[in-house]
PDB file of C-alpha atoms in Angstrom:
ATOM      1  CA  MET N   1     215.904  44.353 125.266  1.00 47.00           C
ATOM      2  CA  GLY N   2     213.468  42.076 127.103  1.00 50.00           C
ATOM      3  CA  THR N   3     215.766  41.909 130.129  1.00 55.00           C
ATOM      4  CA  GLN N   4     216.040  45.705 130.211  1.00 56.00           C
ATOM      5  CA  ASN N   5     212.261  46.080 130.076  1.00 57.00           C
ATOM      6  CA  THR N   6     211.817  43.552 132.868  1.00 58.00           C
ATOM      7  CA  THR N   7     214.425  45.297 135.032  1.00 63.00           C
ATOM      8  CA  MET N   8     212.846  48.687 134.372  1.00 64.00           C
ATOM      9  CA  LYS N   9     209.405  47.306 135.195  1.00 62.00           C
ATOM     10  CA  LYS N  10     210.625  45.878 138.512  1.00 61.00           C
ATOM     11  CA  THR N  11     212.367  49.156 139.357  1.00 69.00           C
ATOM     12  CA  VAL N  12     209.210  51.152 138.676  1.00 68.00           C
ATOM     13  CA  ILE N  13     207.088  48.746 140.761  1.00 65.00           C
ATOM     14  CA  ASN N  14     209.545  48.822 143.684  1.00 63.00           C
ATOM     15  CA  ALA N  15     209.718  52.626 143.576  1.00 71.00           C
ATOM     16  CA  LEU N  16     205.922  52.847 143.495  1.00 72.00           C
ATOM     17  CA  ILE N  17     205.601  50.467 146.451  1.00 70.00           C
ATOM     18  CA  LEU N  18     208.143  52.487 148.448  1.00 72.00           C
ATOM     19  CA  PHE N  19     206.313  55.719 147.657  1.00 76.00           C
ATOM     20  CA  ILE N  20     202.967  54.246 148.735  1.00 76.00           C
ATOM     21  CA  LEU N  21     204.457  52.951 151.997  1.00 75.00           C
ATOM     22  CA  LEU N  22     205.956  56.360 152.784  1.00 79.00           C
ATOM     23  CA  LEU N  23     202.642  58.030 151.972  1.00 80.00           C
ATOM     24  CA  LEU N  24     200.790  55.609 154.244  1.00 78.00           C
ATOM     25  CA  ALA N  25     203.279  56.106 157.060  1.00 79.00           C
ATOM     26  CA  ALA N  26     202.721  59.869 156.872  1.00 80.00           C
ATOM     27  CA  ALA N  27     198.917  59.646 156.469  1.00 79.00           C
ATOM     28  CA  PRO N  28     198.030  60.205 160.161  1.00 79.00           C
ATOM     29  CA  LEU N  29     199.910  63.518 160.031  1.00 78.00           C
ATOM     30  CA  PHE N  30     197.570  65.114 157.489  1.00 81.00           C
ATOM     31  CA  ALA N  31     194.564  62.827 156.866  1.00 78.00           C
ATOM     32  CA  PRO N  32     191.259  63.179 158.762  1.00 85.00           C
ATOM     33  CA  VAL N  33     190.169  60.540 161.270  1.00 86.00           C
ATOM     34  CA  TYR N  34     187.637  58.977 158.867  1.00 85.00           C
ATOM     35  CA  THR N  35     190.367  58.419 156.272  1.00 86.00           C
ATOM     36  CA  ILE N  36     192.624  56.736 158.837  1.00 88.00           C
ATOM     37  CA  ILE N  37     189.786  54.408 159.860  1.00 89.00           C
ATOM     38  CA  LEU N  38     189.095  53.550 156.205  1.00 88.00           C
ATOM     39  CA  LEU N  39     192.806  52.965 155.535  1.00 90.00           C
ATOM     40  CA  THR N  40     192.944  50.662 158.566  1.00 91.00           C
ATOM     41  CA  SER N  41     190.096  48.576 157.139  1.00 90.00           C
ATOM     42  CA  ILE N  42     191.888  48.444 153.786  1.00 91.00           C
ATOM     43  CA  LEU N  43     195.100  47.277 155.486  1.00 92.00           C
ATOM     44  CA  MET N  44     193.130  44.618 157.355  1.00 93.00           C
ATOM     45  CA  TYR N  45     191.698  43.170 154.162  1.00 93.00           C
ATOM     46  CA  MET N  46     195.094  43.408 152.471  1.00 92.00           C
ATOM     47  CA  ILE N  47     196.604  41.266 155.233  1.00 94.00           C
ATOM     48  CA  ILE N  48     193.850  38.659 155.027  1.00 94.00           C
ATOM     49  CA  ALA N  49     193.874  38.575 151.212  1.00 93.00           C
ATOM     50  CA  VAL N  50     197.673  38.276 150.924  1.00 92.00           C
ATOM     51  CA  SER N  51     197.706  35.642 153.702  1.00 93.00           C
ATOM     52  CA  TRP N  52     195.055  33.656 151.843  1.00 93.00           C
ATOM     53  CA  ALA N  53     196.924  33.956 148.526  1.00 92.00           C
ATOM     54  CA  LEU N  54     200.213  32.969 150.190  1.00 92.00           C
ATOM     55  CA  PHE N  55     198.874  29.430 150.633  1.00 92.00           C
ATOM     56  CA  SER N  56     195.926  29.012 148.277  1.00 89.00           C
ATOM     57  CA  GLY N  57     197.459  30.857 145.325  1.00 86.00           C
ATOM     58  CA  PRO N  58     200.303  28.481 144.448  1.00 88.00           C
ATOM     59  CA  THR N  59     198.793  25.243 145.825  1.00 87.00           C
ATOM     60  CA  GLY N  60     195.272  25.562 144.429  1.00 85.00           C
ATOM     61  CA  TYR N  61     193.782  24.534 147.804  1.00 87.00           C
ATOM     62  CA  ILE N  62     190.846  26.908 148.342  1.00 87.00           C
ATOM     63  CA  SER N  63     190.572  27.615 152.061  1.00 88.00           C
ATOM     64  CA  LEU N  64     187.475  29.264 153.516  1.00 90.00           C
ATOM     65  CA  ALA N  65     188.768  29.230 157.088  1.00 90.00           C
ATOM     66  CA  SER N  66     190.000  32.840 157.115  1.00 92.00           C
ATOM     67  CA  ALA N  67     187.161  33.911 159.409  1.00 93.00           C
ATOM     68  CA  ALA N  68     188.128  31.179 161.892  1.00 94.00           C
ATOM     69  CA  PHE N  69     191.742  32.331 162.203  1.00 95.00           C
ATOM     70  CA  PHE N  70     190.736  36.002 162.217  1.00 95.00           C
ATOM     71  CA  GLY N  71     188.106  35.304 164.879  1.00 93.00           C
ATOM     72  CA  VAL N  72     190.566  33.462 167.113  1.00 94.00           C
ATOM     73  CA  GLY N  73     192.732  36.581 167.086  1.00 94.00           C
ATOM     74  CA  ILE N  74     189.719  38.744 167.940  1.00 94.00           C
ATOM     75  CA  TYR N  75     188.754  36.565 170.906  1.00 93.00           C
ATOM     76  CA  THR N  76     192.340  36.472 172.120  1.00 93.00           C
ATOM     77  CA  SER N  77     192.240  40.258 172.314  1.00 92.00           C
ATOM     78  CA  ALA N  78     188.826  40.193 173.997  1.00 90.00           C
ATOM     79  CA  VAL N  79     189.832  37.669 176.665  1.00 89.00           C
ATOM     80  CA  LEU N  80     193.402  38.794 177.375  1.00 90.00           C
ATOM     81  CA  GLY N  81     193.320  42.458 176.378  1.00 85.00           C
ATOM     82  CA  MET N  82     192.529  43.674 179.901  1.00 85.00           C
ATOM     83  CA  ALA N  83     195.440  41.799 181.474  1.00 85.00           C
ATOM     84  CA  LEU N  84     198.250  41.951 178.891  1.00 88.00           C
ATOM     85  CA  PRO N  85     199.901  44.675 176.784  1.00 90.00           C
ATOM     86  CA  LEU N  86     198.833  44.978 173.149  1.00 89.00           C
ATOM     87  CA  PRO N  87     202.043  43.585 171.541  1.00 91.00           C
ATOM     88  CA  LEU N  88     201.814  40.423 173.640  1.00 94.00           C
ATOM     89  CA  VAL N  89     198.096  40.040 172.902  1.00 93.00           C
ATOM     90  CA  ILE N  90     198.771  40.336 169.163  1.00 94.00           C
ATOM     91  CA  ALA N  91     201.592  37.802 169.391  1.00 94.00           C
ATOM     92  CA  LEU N  92     199.378  35.339 171.285  1.00 95.00           C
ATOM     93  CA  GLY N  93     196.497  35.845 168.847  1.00 94.00           C
ATOM     94  CA  ALA N  94     198.877  35.091 165.980  1.00 95.00           C
ATOM     95  CA  LEU N  95     200.246  31.976 167.707  1.00 96.00           C
ATOM     96  CA  PHE N  96     196.806  30.628 168.653  1.00 95.00           C
ATOM     97  CA  SER N  97     195.581  31.074 165.072  1.00 95.00           C
ATOM     98  CA  ALA N  98     198.728  29.448 163.662  1.00 95.00           C
ATOM     99  CA  GLY N  99     198.325  26.566 166.121  1.00 94.00           C
ATOM    100  CA  LEU N 100     194.714  26.047 165.063  1.00 94.00           C
ATOM    101  CA  ALA N 101     195.733  26.125 161.397  1.00 93.00           C
ATOM    102  CA  PHE N 102     198.515  23.625 162.100  1.00 94.00           C
ATOM    103  CA  LEU N 103     196.053  21.183 163.697  1.00 93.00           C
ATOM    104  CA  VAL N 104     193.475  21.696 160.945  1.00 90.00           C
ATOM    105  CA  GLY N 105     196.157  21.276 158.304  1.00 88.00           C
ATOM    106  CA  MET N 106     197.380  18.033 159.841  1.00 88.00           C
ATOM    107  CA  LEU N 107     193.829  16.683 159.704  1.00 85.00           C
ATOM    108  CA  THR N 108     192.577  18.054 156.399  1.00 83.00           C
ATOM    109  CA  LEU N 109     195.410  18.865 154.009  1.00 79.00           C
ATOM    110  CA  ARG N 110     195.320  15.312 152.750  1.00 75.00           C
ATOM    111  CA  LEU N 111     191.847  16.141 151.440  1.00 72.00           C
ATOM    112  CA  ARG N 112     191.461  17.815 148.069  1.00 71.00           C
ATOM    113  CA  GLY N 113     188.971  19.774 146.059  1.00 71.00           C
ATOM    114  CA  ILE N 114     185.498  20.353 147.400  1.00 79.00           C
ATOM    115  CA  TYR N 115     186.138  18.279 150.546  1.00 83.00           C
ATOM    116  CA  PHE N 116     188.838  20.651 151.776  1.00 85.00           C
ATOM    117  CA  VAL N 117     186.690  23.692 150.925  1.00 86.00           C
ATOM    118  CA  MET N 118     183.709  22.283 152.824  1.00 87.00           C
ATOM    119  CA  PHE N 119     185.767  21.371 155.881  1.00 88.00           C
ATOM    120  CA  THR N 120     187.433  24.765 156.156  1.00 88.00           C
ATOM    121  CA  PHE N 121     184.137  26.618 155.915  1.00 89.00           C
ATOM    122  CA  GLY N 122     182.589  24.165 158.364  1.00 89.00           C
ATOM    123  CA  LEU N 123     185.347  25.091 160.826  1.00 90.00           C
ATOM    124  CA  VAL N 124     184.116  28.703 160.835  1.00 91.00           C
ATOM    125  CA  GLU N 125     180.558  27.629 161.578  1.00 90.00           C
ATOM    126  CA  LEU N 126     181.742  25.165 164.227  1.00 91.00           C
ATOM    127  CA  LEU N 127     183.723  27.813 166.120  1.00 91.00           C
ATOM    128  CA  LEU N 128     180.958  30.396 165.796  1.00 90.00           C
ATOM    129  CA  HIS N 129     178.258  28.158 167.256  1.00 89.00           C
ATOM    130  CA  PHE N 130     180.498  26.510 169.853  1.00 91.00           C
ATOM    131  CA  ILE N 131     181.652  29.846 171.310  1.00 90.00           C
ATOM    132  CA  LEU N 132     178.102  31.202 171.117  1.00 89.00           C
ATOM    133  CA  TRP N 133     176.881  28.161 173.071  1.00 89.00           C
ATOM    134  CA  TRP N 134     179.765  28.474 175.543  1.00 87.00           C
ATOM    135  CA  GLU N 135     179.085  32.142 176.257  1.00 87.00           C
ATOM    136  CA  VAL N 136     175.342  31.699 176.640  1.00 84.00           C
ATOM    137  CA  ASN N 137     175.431  28.513 178.735  1.00 85.00           C
ATOM    138  CA  ILE N 138     178.780  28.588 180.573  1.00 83.00           C
ATOM    139  CA  THR N 139     179.943  32.188 181.035  1.00 80.00           C
ATOM    140  CA  GLY N 140     176.505  33.800 180.792  1.00 77.00           C
ATOM    141  CA  THR N 141     177.663  36.546 178.445  1.00 76.00           C
ATOM    142  CA  THR N 142     176.375  37.759 175.095  1.00 76.00           C
ATOM    143  CA  GLY N 143     179.516  39.599 174.030  1.00 80.00           C
ATOM    144  CA  ARG N 144     182.782  41.035 175.276  1.00 85.00           C
ATOM    145  CA  VAL N 145     184.282  44.478 175.621  1.00 85.00           C
ATOM    146  CA  VAL N 146     187.779  44.947 174.186  1.00 87.00           C
ATOM    147  CA  PRO N 147     190.116  47.645 175.563  1.00 86.00           C
ATOM    148  CA  PRO N 148     190.162  50.366 172.879  1.00 86.00           C
ATOM    149  CA  MET N 149     193.320  51.675 171.269  1.00 88.00           C
ATOM    150  CA  ALA N 150     193.889  54.946 169.445  1.00 87.00           C
ATOM    151  CA  ASN N 151     193.128  54.911 165.720  1.00 88.00           C
ATOM    152  CA  THR N 152     196.715  55.828 164.863  1.00 90.00           C
ATOM    153  CA  THR N 153     198.050  52.968 167.023  1.00 90.00           C
ATOM    154  CA  VAL N 154     195.811  50.455 165.265  1.00 91.00           C
ATOM    155  CA  PHE N 155     196.719  51.928 161.877  1.00 92.00           C
ATOM    156  CA  TYR N 156     200.490  51.730 162.402  1.00 92.00           C
ATOM    157  CA  THR N 157     200.192  48.219 163.852  1.00 93.00           C
ATOM    158  CA  MET N 158     198.275  47.038 160.789  1.00 93.00           C
ATOM    159  CA  LEU N 159     200.788  48.712 158.482  1.00 92.00           C
ATOM    160  CA  THR N 160     203.658  46.977 160.301  1.00 92.00           C
ATOM    161  CA  LEU N 161     201.883  43.619 160.021  1.00 93.00           C
ATOM    162  CA  LEU N 162     201.314  44.139 156.289  1.00 93.00           C
ATOM    163  CA  ILE N 163     204.992  44.950 155.683  1.00 91.00           C
ATOM    164  CA  ALA N 164     206.069  41.886 157.691  1.00 93.00           C
ATOM    165  CA  LEU N 165     203.605  39.709 155.747  1.00 93.00           C
ATOM    166  CA  VAL N 166     204.728  40.989 152.334  1.00 90.00           C
ATOM    167  CA  LEU N 167     208.380  40.378 153.219  1.00 91.00           C
ATOM    168  CA  THR N 168     207.546  36.878 154.464  1.00 92.00           C
ATOM    169  CA  ALA N 169     205.554  36.078 151.331  1.00 90.00           C
ATOM    170  CA  PHE N 170     208.323  37.493 149.126  1.00 89.00           C
ATOM    171  CA  PHE N 171     211.029  35.321 150.709  1.00 91.00           C
ATOM    172  CA  ILE N 172     208.838  32.201 150.656  1.00 90.00           C
ATOM    173  CA  ARG N 173     208.006  32.655 146.973  1.00 87.00           C
ATOM    174  CA  ARG N 174     211.656  33.277 146.070  1.00 87.00           C
ATOM    175  CA  SER N 175     212.866  30.238 148.053  1.00 88.00           C
ATOM    176  CA  ARG N 176     212.875  26.582 147.105  1.00 88.00           C
ATOM    177  CA  TYR N 177     209.749  26.205 149.254  1.00 87.00           C
ATOM    178  CA  GLY N 178     207.929  28.597 146.958  1.00 87.00           C
ATOM    179  CA  LEU N 179     208.992  26.515 143.988  1.00 89.00           C
ATOM    180  CA  ALA N 180     207.735  23.405 145.785  1.00 90.00           C
ATOM    181  CA  LEU N 181     204.387  25.103 146.472  1.00 89.00           C
ATOM    182  CA  GLU N 182     204.052  25.894 142.760  1.00 89.00           C
ATOM    183  CA  GLY N 183     204.847  22.262 142.049  1.00 88.00           C
ATOM    184  CA  ILE N 184     202.068  21.163 144.407  1.00 87.00           C
ATOM    185  CA  GLY N 185     199.610  23.320 142.505  1.00 84.00           C
ATOM    186  CA  GLU N 186     200.691  21.962 139.126  1.00 85.00           C
ATOM    187  CA  ASN N 187     201.189  18.288 139.969  1.00 84.00           C
ATOM    188  CA  GLU N 188     201.232  17.246 143.628  1.00 84.00           C
ATOM    189  CA  GLU N 189     202.110  13.597 142.928  1.00 85.00           C
ATOM    190  CA  ALA N 190     205.118  14.527 140.808  1.00 86.00           C
ATOM    191  CA  THR N 191     206.295  16.979 143.473  1.00 85.00           C
ATOM    192  CA  ALA N 192     206.049  14.282 146.127  1.00 85.00           C
ATOM    193  CA  HIS N 193     207.997  11.855 143.925  1.00 85.00           C
ATOM    194  CA  ALA N 194     210.690  14.529 143.544  1.00 82.00           C
ATOM    195  CA  GLY N 195     211.369  14.220 147.278  1.00 82.00           C
ATOM    196  CA  VAL N 196     209.279  17.060 148.691  1.00 83.00           C
ATOM    197  CA  ASN N 197     207.333  16.355 151.886  1.00 87.00           C
ATOM    198  CA  VAL N 198     204.220  17.949 150.460  1.00 87.00           C
ATOM    199  CA  THR N 199     202.026  17.440 153.542  1.00 87.00           C
ATOM    200  CA  ALA N 200     204.518  19.054 155.932  1.00 90.00           C
ATOM    201  CA  LEU N 201     205.097  21.972 153.557  1.00 90.00           C
ATOM    202  CA  LYS N 202     201.376  22.601 153.107  1.00 91.00           C
ATOM    203  CA  VAL N 203     200.741  22.487 156.856  1.00 92.00           C
ATOM    204  CA  ILE N 204     203.591  24.879 157.695  1.00 93.00           C
ATOM    205  CA  VAL N 205     202.683  27.472 155.052  1.00 93.00           C
ATOM    206  CA  TYR N 206     199.005  27.180 156.019  1.00 94.00           C
ATOM    207  CA  ALA N 207     199.970  27.940 159.628  1.00 95.00           C
ATOM    208  CA  VAL N 208     202.120  30.896 158.543  1.00 95.00           C
ATOM    209  CA  SER N 209     199.215  32.388 156.592  1.00 94.00           C
ATOM    210  CA  ALA N 210     196.899  31.953 159.598  1.00 95.00           C
ATOM    211  CA  LEU N 211     199.473  33.582 161.886  1.00 96.00           C
ATOM    212  CA  PHE N 212     199.046  36.946 160.161  1.00 96.00           C
ATOM    213  CA  MET N 213     195.257  36.611 160.049  1.00 96.00           C
ATOM    214  CA  GLY N 214     195.197  36.057 163.805  1.00 95.00           C
ATOM    215  CA  ALA N 215     197.475  39.042 164.402  1.00 95.00           C
ATOM    216  CA  ALA N 216     195.177  41.217 162.270  1.00 95.00           C
ATOM    217  CA  GLY N 217     192.123  40.008 164.204  1.00 94.00           C
ATOM    218  CA  ALA N 218     193.724  40.741 167.577  1.00 93.00           C
ATOM    219  CA  THR N 219     194.602  44.238 166.383  1.00 93.00           C
ATOM    220  CA  MET N 220     191.248  45.088 164.794  1.00 93.00           C
ATOM    221  CA  ALA N 221     189.346  43.985 167.892  1.00 92.00           C
ATOM    222  CA  THR N 222     190.788  46.974 169.733  1.00 90.00           C
ATOM    223  CA  ARG N 223     189.153  49.292 167.209  1.00 88.00           C
ATOM    224  CA  TRP N 224     185.740  47.649 167.367  1.00 85.00           C
ATOM    225  CA  THR N 225     185.809  47.622 171.226  1.00 81.00           C
ATOM    226  CA  TYR N 226     182.775  45.276 171.401  1.00 86.00           C
ATOM    227  CA  ILE N 227     182.636  41.823 169.847  1.00 88.00           C
ATOM    228  CA  ASP N 228     180.510  38.697 169.956  1.00 87.00           C
ATOM    229  CA  PRO N 229     180.802  35.354 168.103  1.00 88.00           C
ATOM    230  CA  LYS N 230     178.808  36.568 165.102  1.00 88.00           C
ATOM    231  CA  ILE N 231     181.109  39.565 164.693  1.00 88.00           C
ATOM    232  CA  ALA N 232     184.321  37.627 165.327  1.00 89.00           C
ATOM    233  CA  PHE N 233     183.500  34.669 163.060  1.00 92.00           C
ATOM    234  CA  ASN N 234     181.624  36.525 160.350  1.00 89.00           C
ATOM    235  CA  PRO N 235     181.566  34.173 157.308  1.00 88.00           C
ATOM    236  CA  LEU N 236     181.977  37.197 155.027  1.00 86.00           C
ATOM    237  CA  ILE N 237     185.613  37.390 156.201  1.00 89.00           C
ATOM    238  CA  SER N 238     186.156  33.972 154.599  1.00 89.00           C
ATOM    239  CA  PHE N 239     184.721  34.932 151.222  1.00 87.00           C
ATOM    240  CA  MET N 240     185.875  38.525 150.783  1.00 86.00           C
ATOM    241  CA  PRO N 241     189.652  37.758 150.683  1.00 88.00           C
ATOM    242  CA  VAL N 242     189.038  35.132 147.995  1.00 87.00           C
ATOM    243  CA  LEU N 243     187.064  37.603 145.885  1.00 85.00           C
ATOM    244  CA  MET N 244     189.660  40.320 146.456  1.00 87.00           C
ATOM    245  CA  ALA N 245     192.536  38.072 145.440  1.00 87.00           C
ATOM    246  CA  ILE N 246     190.690  36.879 142.325  1.00 85.00           C
ATOM    247  CA  PHE N 247     189.734  40.436 141.393  1.00 83.00           C
ATOM    248  CA  GLY N 248     193.268  41.757 141.782  1.00 83.00           C
ATOM    249  CA  GLY N 249     195.108  38.670 140.541  1.00 81.00           C
ATOM    250  CA  ILE N 250     196.216  35.719 142.655  1.00 82.00           C
ATOM    251  CA  ARG N 251     199.640  35.009 141.169  1.00 76.00           C
ATOM    252  CA  PRO N 252     201.611  38.253 141.655  1.00 78.00           C
ATOM    253  CA  LEU N 253     202.125  39.330 145.246  1.00 80.00           C
ATOM    254  CA  TYR N 254     200.678  42.785 144.639  1.00 81.00           C
ATOM    255  CA  GLY N 255     197.512  41.407 143.005  1.00 83.00           C
ATOM    256  CA  PRO N 256     195.611  40.672 146.259  1.00 86.00           C
ATOM    257  CA  ILE N 257     196.812  44.024 147.648  1.00 88.00           C
ATOM    258  CA  ILE N 258     195.304  45.897 144.708  1.00 86.00           C
ATOM    259  CA  GLY N 259     192.123  43.823 144.864  1.00 86.00           C
ATOM    260  CA  ALA N 260     191.743  44.422 148.610  1.00 87.00           C
ATOM    261  CA  ALA N 261     192.263  48.167 148.263  1.00 87.00           C
ATOM    262  CA  ILE N 262     189.697  48.537 145.465  1.00 86.00           C
ATOM    263  CA  PHE N 263     187.128  46.182 146.988  1.00 84.00           C
ATOM    264  CA  THR N 264     187.293  47.716 150.484  1.00 85.00           C
ATOM    265  CA  TYR N 265     186.820  51.227 149.129  1.00 84.00           C
ATOM    266  CA  LEU N 266     184.089  49.991 146.780  1.00 83.00           C
ATOM    267  CA  GLU N 267     182.333  48.272 149.696  1.00 80.00           C
ATOM    268  CA  GLU N 268     182.426  51.489 151.732  1.00 81.00           C
ATOM    269  CA  PHE N 269     181.157  53.528 148.772  1.00 81.00           C
ATOM    270  CA  LEU N 270     178.312  51.163 147.875  1.00 80.00           C
ATOM    271  CA  LEU N 271     177.307  50.502 151.487  1.00 79.00           C
ATOM    272  CA  THR N 272     176.809  54.199 152.188  1.00 80.00           C
ATOM    273  CA  ARG N 273     174.956  54.946 148.943  1.00 80.00           C
ATOM    274  CA  PHE N 274     173.185  51.670 148.109  1.00 77.00           C
ATOM    275  CA  PRO N 275     172.807  49.864 151.468  1.00 75.00           C
ATOM    276  CA  TYR N 276     170.127  47.473 150.183  1.00 76.00           C
ATOM    277  CA  HIS N 277     171.716  46.626 146.851  1.00 76.00           C
ATOM    278  CA  TYR N 278     175.474  46.693 147.397  1.00 74.00           C
ATOM    279  CA  MET N 279     175.825  42.900 147.658  1.00 75.00           C
ATOM    280  CA  LEU N 280     173.960  42.494 144.367  1.00 81.00           C
ATOM    281  CA  ILE N 281     176.327  45.004 142.755  1.00 79.00           C
ATOM    282  CA  PHE N 282     179.280  43.129 144.249  1.00 74.00           C
ATOM    283  CA  GLY N 283     177.992  39.915 142.717  1.00 76.00           C
ATOM    284  CA  ILE N 284     177.659  41.486 139.280  1.00 81.00           C
ATOM    285  CA  ILE N 285     181.204  42.893 139.501  1.00 76.00           C
ATOM    286  CA  MET N 286     182.595  39.476 140.434  1.00 73.00           C
ATOM    287  CA  VAL N 287     180.750  37.682 137.616  1.00 79.00           C
ATOM    288  CA  VAL N 288     182.131  40.196 135.123  1.00 78.00           C
ATOM    289  CA  ALA N 289     185.628  39.901 136.618  1.00 74.00           C
ATOM    290  CA  ILE N 290     185.638  36.102 136.447  1.00 73.00           C
ATOM    291  CA  LEU N 291     184.265  36.026 132.884  1.00 76.00           C
ATOM    292  CA  TYR N 292     186.425  38.761 131.370  1.00 73.00           C
ATOM    293  CA  MET N 293     189.384  39.024 133.767  1.00 71.00           C
ATOM    294  CA  PRO N 294     190.331  35.433 134.699  1.00 65.00           C
ATOM    295  CA  GLU N 295     193.779  36.616 135.799  1.00 71.00           C
ATOM    296  CA  GLY N 296     192.447  39.677 137.608  1.00 68.00           C
ATOM    297  CA  LEU N 297     193.249  43.328 137.138  1.00 71.00           C
ATOM    298  CA  VAL N 298     196.970  42.592 137.057  1.00 68.00           C
ATOM    299  CA  GLY N 299     196.558  40.098 134.212  1.00 65.00           C
ATOM    300  CA  LEU N 300     194.306  42.489 132.303  1.00 67.00           C
ATOM    301  CA  THR N 301     196.828  45.308 132.696  1.00 70.00           C
ATOM    302  CA  GLN N 302     199.661  43.057 131.508  1.00 67.00           C
ATOM    303  CA  ARG N 303     197.690  42.012 128.412  1.00 70.00           C
ATOM    304  CA  ILE N 304     196.920  45.638 127.543  1.00 69.00           C
ATOM    305  CA  TRP N 305     200.574  46.586 128.088  1.00 68.00           C
ATOM    306  CA  LYS N 306     201.754  43.782 125.790  1.00 69.00           C
ATOM    307  CA  ARG N 307     199.354  44.835 123.048  1.00 70.00           C
ATOM    308  CA  LEU N 308     200.467  48.461 123.289  1.00 67.00           C
ATOM    309  CA  SER N 309     204.117  47.365 123.204  1.00 67.00           C
ATOM    310  CA  ARG N 310     203.537  45.257 120.101  1.00 67.00           C
ATOM    311  CA  ARG N 311     201.828  48.151 118.330  1.00 66.00           C
ATOM    312  CA  THR N 312     204.677  50.493 119.276  1.00 62.00           C
ATOM    313  CA  HIS N 313     207.285  48.054 117.959  1.00 59.00           C
ATOM    314  CA  ALA N 314     205.228  47.470 114.796  1.00 59.00           C
ATOM    315  CA  HIS N 315     205.139  51.204 114.039  1.00 59.00           C
ATOM    316  CA  THR N 316     208.846  51.595 114.692  1.00 58.00           C
TER     317      THR N 316
END
């Protein structure tokens, strides 16, 4: 009976995901421009949140470098967008971000706890101020213009990136590397003694997660058309994916997706109606979520479902 319920649950989830993807793919055919722009922002945060959860979820290493990898992608688009086609710019932005993550991982993924958190956030500030200094003192610029792309082009590119990311995350989690990542989160020393090269695995998966963040940054830059270091390396991009993943649920793959969708829409709603108080409201929501939903919305839904199932079986 339990196996049948599990199979039915997976079938329902897969069918729902397929339906949502088809609906998204058809959205530009009937949705207004504002909706497409909002959906693009939601897809962007989904990519960053799932990328963050791909590494930090199973390992327990809390990275705050998302804004650094995202910003590298943005600047790749700003510098090379005039000379190269969009697909190549996105690919280069992804590779540059993955390369930066690989170097950072080699240097810092032997650190743990608060030291790793501090270093990753310090990387964002370092890049922000270094590029700001470089543009003011060396190139004499205060910002850059990015070649714009049509809203539908940006939307479909982000949707393609999200699908590629979800498939990548799915195969990693179902592979022996996913099992090793879980082992690192539970007991890193025991995993290393079992023969896993924990440092190499952490560095590679960290680079893979940054690859998609960089691709998303290179794509989104074409929608913003103008960027500067403070826009590209906005520290909020480092914190929001963490909050979204926690709110939705870090463990299941669809948890960060749900969290990103709700939080992005909530941010848009609150920002337009309560522009001076929306961050305070965000903070209250997160405190409540952490206190009463430690496993996120997904965990809360599963607990409610189990209670309802027990009551149904008790009555029958």
